[in-house]
Amino acid sequence: SPTTAPKTRLTLHELVVAYMEHANSYYVKNGNPTSDIECIKLGTRPLLALYGDSPADDFGPLKLRSVRQLMIDEKNLCRRTINKTIGRIRSIFRWGVSHEMVPASVLNSLEAVEPLKRGRTEARDPVKRRPVADTSIARVKKLVPERTADLIDLQLLCGARPGELLML
């Protein structure tokens, strides 16, 4: 019987590269990449810094917690951003499972890592955004072209986002 070479184990770096190839064609709107691409890239940096050369099928909850702790300690990310990033990392593994690159048991174990909860973590919570003072808006309107000032007025009246108004 012919012998076959042993299959090499997929590293986390290789899994992320394969996922990014998928993401670059999936996260596209009107022919342009969405902001998800950059969020995924930024989110995978701590993962790859700690475990990039490790086999993907050895990645588990303790390693995911270590990645999360790095986001708290060195990146100073807020709690919600960290939770979203951990969700994106799980999505990479979910995609890997669906393409038979990673055993389902890896994803199942990662799902056990609970999200950071408000007031129960050392991760900072985001600062609440406050409305801009009317006096500041009036000063800006004096500096911008008339059409932009009109868009500011329309936005104040209807509460639409700037991008939504520009699409009109």
Short mmCIF file of C-alpha atoms in Angstrom, two decimals:
data_model
loop_
_atom_site.label_atom_id
_atom_site.label_comp_id
_atom_site.label_asym_id
_atom_site.label_seq_id
_atom_site.Cartn_x
_atom_site.Cartn_y
_atom_site.Cartn_z
CA SER A 1 0.00 0.00 0.00
CA PRO A 2 1.29 3.46 -0.78
CA THR A 3 2.37 5.55 2.15
CA THR A 4 1.20 9.09 2.54
CA ALA A 5 3.05 11.88 4.23
CA PRO A 6 1.58 12.87 7.59
CA LYS A 7 -0.70 15.87 7.39
CA THR A 8 0.81 18.92 9.02
CA ARG A 9 -1.25 20.73 11.62
CA LEU A 10 -2.72 24.08 10.66
CA THR A 11 -1.28 26.98 12.68
CA LEU A 12 -3.37 29.88 13.93
CA HIS A 13 -1.52 32.14 11.51
CA GLU A 14 -2.50 29.90 8.58
CA LEU A 15 -6.12 29.80 9.78
CA VAL A 16 -6.27 33.59 10.03
CA VAL A 17 -4.70 34.02 6.56
CA ALA A 18 -7.27 31.62 5.06
CA TYR A 19 -10.10 33.42 6.87
CA MET A 20 -8.86 36.83 5.68
CA GLU A 21 -8.97 35.60 2.07
CA HIS A 22 -12.62 34.72 2.68
CA ALA A 23 -13.31 37.98 4.56
CA ASN A 24 -11.83 40.16 1.81
CA SER A 25 -14.47 38.89 -0.60
CA TYR A 26 -17.32 38.51 1.92
CA TYR A 27 -17.18 41.84 3.76
CA VAL A 28 -17.77 44.05 0.72
CA LYS A 29 -20.48 46.64 0.17
CA ASN A 30 -20.93 48.48 -3.14
CA GLY A 31 -17.63 47.04 -4.33
CA ASN A 32 -15.67 48.38 -1.36
CA PRO A 33 -14.41 46.52 1.71
CA THR A 34 -16.39 47.27 4.86
CA SER A 35 -14.90 48.37 8.16
CA ASP A 36 -15.19 44.76 9.35
CA ILE A 37 -11.97 43.94 7.50
CA GLU A 38 -9.93 46.40 9.53
CA CYS A 39 -11.63 45.32 12.77
CA ILE A 40 -10.75 41.69 12.06
CA LYS A 41 -7.13 42.61 11.29
CA LEU A 42 -6.80 44.64 14.48
CA GLY A 43 -8.53 41.93 16.49
CA THR A 44 -6.27 39.15 15.31
CA ARG A 45 -3.04 40.96 16.16
CA PRO A 46 -3.04 40.00 19.87
CA LEU A 47 -4.08 36.45 18.93
CA LEU A 48 -1.22 36.05 16.47
CA ALA A 49 1.29 37.83 18.71
CA LEU A 50 0.72 35.28 21.46
CA TYR A 51 -0.12 32.09 19.55
CA GLY A 52 0.41 32.60 15.80
CA ASP A 53 2.76 29.63 15.42
CA SER A 54 0.64 27.33 17.61
CA PRO A 55 -1.57 24.65 16.09
CA ALA A 56 -5.14 25.93 15.68
CA ASP A 57 -6.56 22.74 17.15
CA ASP A 58 -4.63 23.37 20.42
CA PHE A 59 -6.29 26.75 20.97
CA GLY A 60 -8.68 26.67 23.89
CA PRO A 61 -10.46 28.78 26.50
CA LEU A 62 -7.35 29.54 28.58
CA LYS A 63 -5.49 30.82 25.53
CA LEU A 64 -8.51 32.88 24.49
CA ARG A 65 -8.59 34.36 28.00
CA SER A 66 -4.88 35.20 27.64
CA VAL A 67 -5.59 37.02 24.37
CA ARG A 68 -8.41 38.88 26.07
CA GLN A 69 -6.15 39.83 28.99
CA LEU A 70 -3.57 41.20 26.55
CA MET A 71 -6.30 43.42 25.10
CA ILE A 72 -7.00 44.74 28.59
CA ASP A 73 -3.42 45.15 29.78
CA GLU A 74 -1.48 46.31 26.74
CA LYS A 75 -4.07 47.57 24.28
CA ASN A 76 -6.27 49.31 26.89
CA LEU A 77 -9.35 48.45 24.87
CA CYS A 78 -12.79 49.02 26.36
CA ARG A 79 -14.95 46.13 27.51
CA ARG A 80 -17.41 46.23 24.59
CA THR A 81 -14.61 46.34 22.01
CA ILE A 82 -12.93 43.38 23.66
CA ASN A 83 -16.18 41.39 23.67
CA LYS A 84 -16.75 42.16 19.98
CA THR A 85 -13.17 41.18 19.16
CA ILE A 86 -13.47 37.88 21.01
CA GLY A 87 -16.65 37.28 19.00
CA ARG A 88 -14.71 37.89 15.79
CA ILE A 89 -12.04 35.43 16.87
CA ARG A 90 -14.76 32.85 17.52
CA SER A 91 -16.12 33.60 14.02
CA ILE A 92 -12.74 32.71 12.54
CA PHE A 93 -12.89 29.35 14.30
CA ARG A 94 -16.56 28.88 13.29
CA TRP A 95 -15.53 29.45 9.66
CA GLY A 96 -12.59 27.05 10.16
CA VAL A 97 -14.94 24.37 11.49
CA SER A 98 -17.31 24.84 8.56
CA HIS A 99 -14.39 24.30 6.18
CA GLU A 100 -13.09 21.28 8.12
CA MET A 101 -9.87 23.07 9.00
CA VAL A 102 -10.47 22.99 12.76
CA PRO A 103 -12.27 20.37 14.88
CA ALA A 104 -15.68 21.44 16.16
CA SER A 105 -14.52 20.69 19.70
CA VAL A 106 -12.21 23.72 19.55
CA LEU A 107 -15.08 26.07 18.74
CA ASN A 108 -17.28 24.43 21.36
CA SER A 109 -14.66 25.03 24.03
CA LEU A 110 -14.20 28.68 22.97
CA GLU A 111 -17.95 29.28 23.31
CA ALA A 112 -17.56 28.57 27.04
CA VAL A 113 -15.58 31.78 27.58
CA GLU A 114 -18.11 34.26 28.91
CA PRO A 115 -18.12 37.90 27.81
CA LEU A 116 -16.73 40.58 30.09
CA LYS A 117 -19.52 42.08 32.18
CA ARG A 118 -19.90 45.70 33.25
CA GLY A 119 -18.45 46.33 36.69
CA ARG A 120 -16.99 42.83 36.95
CA THR A 121 -13.79 43.29 35.00
CA GLU A 122 -10.71 45.44 35.02
CA ALA A 123 -11.40 46.41 31.40
CA ARG A 124 -12.56 49.98 31.15
CA ASP A 125 -16.03 50.89 30.02
CA PRO A 126 -16.37 53.41 27.22
CA VAL A 127 -17.01 57.04 28.12
CA LYS A 128 -20.60 58.00 27.45
CA ARG A 129 -20.93 60.32 24.50
CA ARG A 130 -22.57 63.64 25.13
CA PRO A 131 -24.29 65.87 22.59
CA VAL A 132 -22.23 68.65 21.07
CA ALA A 133 -23.11 72.09 22.44
CA ASP A 134 -25.26 74.26 20.17
CA THR A 135 -22.63 77.02 20.34
CA SER A 136 -20.00 74.63 18.94
CA ILE A 137 -22.32 73.63 16.11
CA ALA A 138 -22.97 77.30 15.28
CA ARG A 139 -19.23 78.01 15.12
CA VAL A 140 -18.61 75.04 12.81
CA LYS A 141 -21.45 76.07 10.50
CA LYS A 142 -19.73 79.44 9.97
CA LEU A 143 -16.55 77.66 8.79
CA VAL A 144 -18.03 75.15 6.34
CA PRO A 145 -19.56 75.62 2.88
CA GLU A 146 -23.27 76.52 2.77
CA ARG A 147 -24.26 73.06 1.52
CA THR A 148 -22.46 71.40 4.46
CA ALA A 149 -24.14 73.80 6.90
CA ASP A 150 -27.50 72.84 5.37
CA LEU A 151 -26.65 69.16 5.89
CA ILE A 152 -25.82 69.90 9.53
CA ASP A 153 -29.21 71.60 9.97
CA LEU A 154 -30.99 68.68 8.31
CA GLN A 155 -29.15 66.23 10.52
CA LEU A 156 -30.17 68.17 13.62
CA LEU A 157 -33.81 68.14 12.49
CA CYS A 158 -34.15 64.48 11.59
CA GLY A 159 -31.37 62.72 13.56
CA ALA A 160 -29.99 60.92 10.51
CA ARG A 161 -26.36 59.91 10.32
CA PRO A 162 -24.10 61.97 8.05
CA GLY A 163 -23.53 59.05 5.68
CA GLU A 164 -27.27 58.49 5.32
CA LEU A 165 -27.81 62.10 4.32
CA LEU A 166 -24.95 62.05 1.86
CA MET A 167 -26.45 58.98 0.15
CA LEU A 168 -29.64 60.96 -0.45
#
